[in-house]
Tab-separated table of N, CA and C in Angstrom:
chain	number	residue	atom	x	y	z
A	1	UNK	N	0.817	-1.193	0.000
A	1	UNK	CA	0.000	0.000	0.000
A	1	UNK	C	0.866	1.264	0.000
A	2	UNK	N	2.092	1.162	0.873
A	2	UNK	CA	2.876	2.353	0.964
A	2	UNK	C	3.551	2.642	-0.284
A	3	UNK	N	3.498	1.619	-0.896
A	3	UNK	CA	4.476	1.887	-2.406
A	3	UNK	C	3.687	1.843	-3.764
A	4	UNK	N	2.470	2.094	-3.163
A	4	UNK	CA	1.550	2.569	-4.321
A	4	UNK	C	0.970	3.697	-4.125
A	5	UNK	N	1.142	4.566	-2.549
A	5	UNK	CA	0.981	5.976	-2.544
A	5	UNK	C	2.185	6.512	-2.712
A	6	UNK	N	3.246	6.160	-2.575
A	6	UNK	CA	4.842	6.751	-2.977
A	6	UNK	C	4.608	6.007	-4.104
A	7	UNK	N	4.700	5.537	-5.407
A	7	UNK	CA	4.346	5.563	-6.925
A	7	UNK	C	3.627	6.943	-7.380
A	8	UNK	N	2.056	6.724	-6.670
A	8	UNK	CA	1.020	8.083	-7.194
A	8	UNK	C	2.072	9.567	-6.537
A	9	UNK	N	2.749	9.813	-5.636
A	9	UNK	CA	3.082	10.655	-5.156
A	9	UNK	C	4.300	11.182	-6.129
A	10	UNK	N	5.274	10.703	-6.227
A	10	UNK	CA	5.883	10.752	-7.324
A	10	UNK	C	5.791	11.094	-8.578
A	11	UNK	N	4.728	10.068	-9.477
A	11	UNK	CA	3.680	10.978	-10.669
A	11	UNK	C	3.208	11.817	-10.629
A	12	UNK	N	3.060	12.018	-9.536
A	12	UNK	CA	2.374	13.514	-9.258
A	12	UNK	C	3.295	14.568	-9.359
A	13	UNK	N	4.404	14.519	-8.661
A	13	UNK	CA	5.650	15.501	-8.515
A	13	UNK	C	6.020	15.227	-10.019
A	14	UNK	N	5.957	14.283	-10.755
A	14	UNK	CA	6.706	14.225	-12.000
A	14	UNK	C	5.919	14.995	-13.328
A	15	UNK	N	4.431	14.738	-13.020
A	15	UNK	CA	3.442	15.494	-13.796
A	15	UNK	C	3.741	17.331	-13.629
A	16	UNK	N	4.329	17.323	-12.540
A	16	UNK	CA	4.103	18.802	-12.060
A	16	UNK	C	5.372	19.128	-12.941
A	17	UNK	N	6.509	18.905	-12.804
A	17	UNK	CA	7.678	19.364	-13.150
A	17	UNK	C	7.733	19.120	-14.710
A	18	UNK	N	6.983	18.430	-15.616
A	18	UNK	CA	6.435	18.300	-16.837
A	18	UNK	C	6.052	19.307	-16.785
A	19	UNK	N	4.875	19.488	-16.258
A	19	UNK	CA	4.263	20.645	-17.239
A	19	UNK	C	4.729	22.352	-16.423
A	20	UNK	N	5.672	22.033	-15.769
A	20	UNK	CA	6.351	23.748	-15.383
A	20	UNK	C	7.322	23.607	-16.263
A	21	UNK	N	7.916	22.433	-17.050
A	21	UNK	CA	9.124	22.587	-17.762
A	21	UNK	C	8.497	23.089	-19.003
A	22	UNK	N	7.171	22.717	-19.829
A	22	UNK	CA	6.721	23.095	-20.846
A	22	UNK	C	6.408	24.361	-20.822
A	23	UNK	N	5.683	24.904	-19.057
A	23	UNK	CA	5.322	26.214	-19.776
A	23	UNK	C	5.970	27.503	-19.339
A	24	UNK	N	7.166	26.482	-19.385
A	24	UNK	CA	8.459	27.491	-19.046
A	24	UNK	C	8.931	27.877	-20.499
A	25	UNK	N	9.344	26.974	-20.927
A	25	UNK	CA	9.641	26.628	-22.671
A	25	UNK	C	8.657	27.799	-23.297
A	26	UNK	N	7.341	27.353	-23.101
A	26	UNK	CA	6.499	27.814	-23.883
A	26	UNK	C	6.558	29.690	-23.690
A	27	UNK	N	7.187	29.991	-22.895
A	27	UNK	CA	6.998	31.468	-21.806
A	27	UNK	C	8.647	31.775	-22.827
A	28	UNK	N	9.326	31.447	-22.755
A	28	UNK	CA	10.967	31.261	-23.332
A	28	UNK	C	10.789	31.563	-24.350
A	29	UNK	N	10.520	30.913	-24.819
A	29	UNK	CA	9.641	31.181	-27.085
A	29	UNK	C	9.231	32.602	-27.061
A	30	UNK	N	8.353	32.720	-26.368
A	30	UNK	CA	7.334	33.882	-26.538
A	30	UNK	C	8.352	35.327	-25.997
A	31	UNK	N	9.069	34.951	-25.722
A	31	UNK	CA	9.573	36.172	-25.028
A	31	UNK	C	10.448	36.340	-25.564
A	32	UNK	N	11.366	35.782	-26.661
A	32	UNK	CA	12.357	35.487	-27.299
A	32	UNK	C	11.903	35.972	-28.954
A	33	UNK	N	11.008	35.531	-29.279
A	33	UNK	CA	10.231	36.232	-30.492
A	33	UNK	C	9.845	37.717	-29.820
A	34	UNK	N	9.106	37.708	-28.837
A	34	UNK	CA	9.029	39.598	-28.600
A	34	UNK	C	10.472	40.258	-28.661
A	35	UNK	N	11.595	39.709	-28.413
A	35	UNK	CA	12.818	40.103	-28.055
A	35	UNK	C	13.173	40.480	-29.822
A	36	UNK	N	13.296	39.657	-30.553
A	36	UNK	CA	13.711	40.033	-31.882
A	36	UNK	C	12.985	40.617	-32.525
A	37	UNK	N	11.312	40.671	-32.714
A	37	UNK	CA	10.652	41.885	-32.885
A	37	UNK	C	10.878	43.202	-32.634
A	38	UNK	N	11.736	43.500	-31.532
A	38	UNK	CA	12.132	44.807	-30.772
A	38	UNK	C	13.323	45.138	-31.453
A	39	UNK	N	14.062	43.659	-31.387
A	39	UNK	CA	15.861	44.248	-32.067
A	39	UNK	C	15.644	44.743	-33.244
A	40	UNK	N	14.857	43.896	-33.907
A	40	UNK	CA	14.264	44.552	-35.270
A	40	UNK	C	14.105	46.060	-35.442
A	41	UNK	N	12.818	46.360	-34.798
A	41	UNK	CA	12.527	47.765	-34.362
A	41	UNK	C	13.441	48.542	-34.026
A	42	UNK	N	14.387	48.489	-33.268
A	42	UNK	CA	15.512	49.174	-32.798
A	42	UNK	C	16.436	49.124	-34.053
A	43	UNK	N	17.086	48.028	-34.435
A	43	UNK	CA	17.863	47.827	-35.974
A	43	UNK	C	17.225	49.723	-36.779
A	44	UNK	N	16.541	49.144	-36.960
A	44	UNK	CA	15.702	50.109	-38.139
A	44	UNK	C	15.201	51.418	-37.724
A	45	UNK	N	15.246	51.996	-36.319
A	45	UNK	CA	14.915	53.187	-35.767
A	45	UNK	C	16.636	53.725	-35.866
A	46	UNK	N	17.680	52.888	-35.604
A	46	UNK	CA	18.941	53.521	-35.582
A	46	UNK	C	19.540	53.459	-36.561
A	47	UNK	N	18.840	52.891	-37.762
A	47	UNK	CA	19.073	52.914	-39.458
A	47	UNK	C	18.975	54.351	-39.680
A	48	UNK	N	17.475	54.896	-39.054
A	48	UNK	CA	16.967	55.861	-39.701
A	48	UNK	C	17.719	57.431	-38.617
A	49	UNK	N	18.172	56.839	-37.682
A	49	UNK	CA	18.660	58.089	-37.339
A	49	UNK	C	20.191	58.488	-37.546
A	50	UNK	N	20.361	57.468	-38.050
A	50	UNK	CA	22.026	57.374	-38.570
A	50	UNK	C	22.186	58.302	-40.032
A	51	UNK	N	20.837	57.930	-40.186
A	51	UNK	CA	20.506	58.723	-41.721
A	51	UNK	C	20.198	60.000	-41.484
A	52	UNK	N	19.113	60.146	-40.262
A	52	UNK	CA	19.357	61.579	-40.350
A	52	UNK	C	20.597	63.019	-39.684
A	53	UNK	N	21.397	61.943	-39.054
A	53	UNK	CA	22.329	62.245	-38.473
A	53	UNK	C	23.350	62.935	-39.540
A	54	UNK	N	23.530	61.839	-40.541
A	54	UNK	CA	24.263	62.375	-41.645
A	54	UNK	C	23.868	63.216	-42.511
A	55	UNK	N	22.867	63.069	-43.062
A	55	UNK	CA	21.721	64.227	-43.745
A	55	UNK	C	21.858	65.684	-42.748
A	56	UNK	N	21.813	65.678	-41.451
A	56	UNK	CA	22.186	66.926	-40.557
A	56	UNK	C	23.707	67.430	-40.720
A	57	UNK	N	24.676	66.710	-40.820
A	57	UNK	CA	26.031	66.985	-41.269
A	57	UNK	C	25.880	67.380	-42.203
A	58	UNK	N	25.668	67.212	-43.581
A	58	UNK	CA	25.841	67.272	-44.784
A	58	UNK	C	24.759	69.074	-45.052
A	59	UNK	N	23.721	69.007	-44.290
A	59	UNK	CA	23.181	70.174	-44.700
A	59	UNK	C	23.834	71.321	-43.909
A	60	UNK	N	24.992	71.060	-42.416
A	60	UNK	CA	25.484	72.253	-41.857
A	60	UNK	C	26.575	72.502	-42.501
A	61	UNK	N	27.186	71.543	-43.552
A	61	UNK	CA	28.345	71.778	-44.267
A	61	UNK	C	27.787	72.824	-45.481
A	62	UNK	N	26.867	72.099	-46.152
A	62	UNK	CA	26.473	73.455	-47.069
A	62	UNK	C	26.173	74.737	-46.604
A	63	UNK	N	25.463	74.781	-45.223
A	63	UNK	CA	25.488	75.845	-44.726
A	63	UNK	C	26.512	76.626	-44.324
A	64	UNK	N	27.944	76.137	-44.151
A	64	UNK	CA	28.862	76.722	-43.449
A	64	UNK	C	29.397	76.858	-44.728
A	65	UNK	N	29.379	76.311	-45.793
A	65	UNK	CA	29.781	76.960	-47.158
A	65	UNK	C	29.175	77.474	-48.045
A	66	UNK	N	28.363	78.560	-47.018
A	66	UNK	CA	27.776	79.871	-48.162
A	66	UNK	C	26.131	79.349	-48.846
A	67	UNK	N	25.892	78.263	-48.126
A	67	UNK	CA	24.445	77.797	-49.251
A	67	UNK	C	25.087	77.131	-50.666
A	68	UNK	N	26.213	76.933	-50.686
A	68	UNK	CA	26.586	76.130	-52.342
A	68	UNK	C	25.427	74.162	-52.188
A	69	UNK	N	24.984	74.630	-53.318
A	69	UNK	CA	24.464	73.227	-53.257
A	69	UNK	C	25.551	72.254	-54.029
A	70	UNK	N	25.999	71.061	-53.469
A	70	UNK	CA	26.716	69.977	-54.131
A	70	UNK	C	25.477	69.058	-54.590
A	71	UNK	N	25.609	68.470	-56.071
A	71	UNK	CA	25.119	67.517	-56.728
A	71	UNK	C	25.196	66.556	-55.963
C-alpha cells in the first residue's frame, strides 16, 4: 500500500515538473520572439537616425559653405 501511494506521489511531482518545464519553454519562445521583434525595431529606428544624423552633417556643411548646393 505504501508503495503505491509513494508511486502516485511521485507521478504527481513528475506530472508537475512536466508541465512547469513546458510552460516554461512555452513562456521562453514567446519572449524570445518579442525580443527580436524589438531588435528589429531598434535595428531600423537607428538605421533611420544614422541617416538623419548624416543628412544633418551634410546640410550644416552646405550651410557653413555659403548655401553652395553639391550635386
Amino acid at each position: 500500500m505504501k508503495k503505491k501511494i509513494l508511486i502516485v506521489v511521485l507521478l504527481i511531482i513528475a506530472g508537475w515538473l512536466v508541465y512547469f518545464d513546458i510552460t516554461s519553454y512555452i513562456s521562453y519562445v514567446k519572449t524570445k520572439n518579442e525580443y527580436e521583434i524589438v531588435l528589429k525595431k531598434y535595428q531600423n529606428t537607428k538605421n533611420e537616425l544614422d541617416y538623419i544624423q548624416q543628412t544633418m552633417k551634410e546640410l550644416q556643411s552646405q550651410i557653413a559653405n555659403g548655401g553652395n548646393h553639391s550635386p
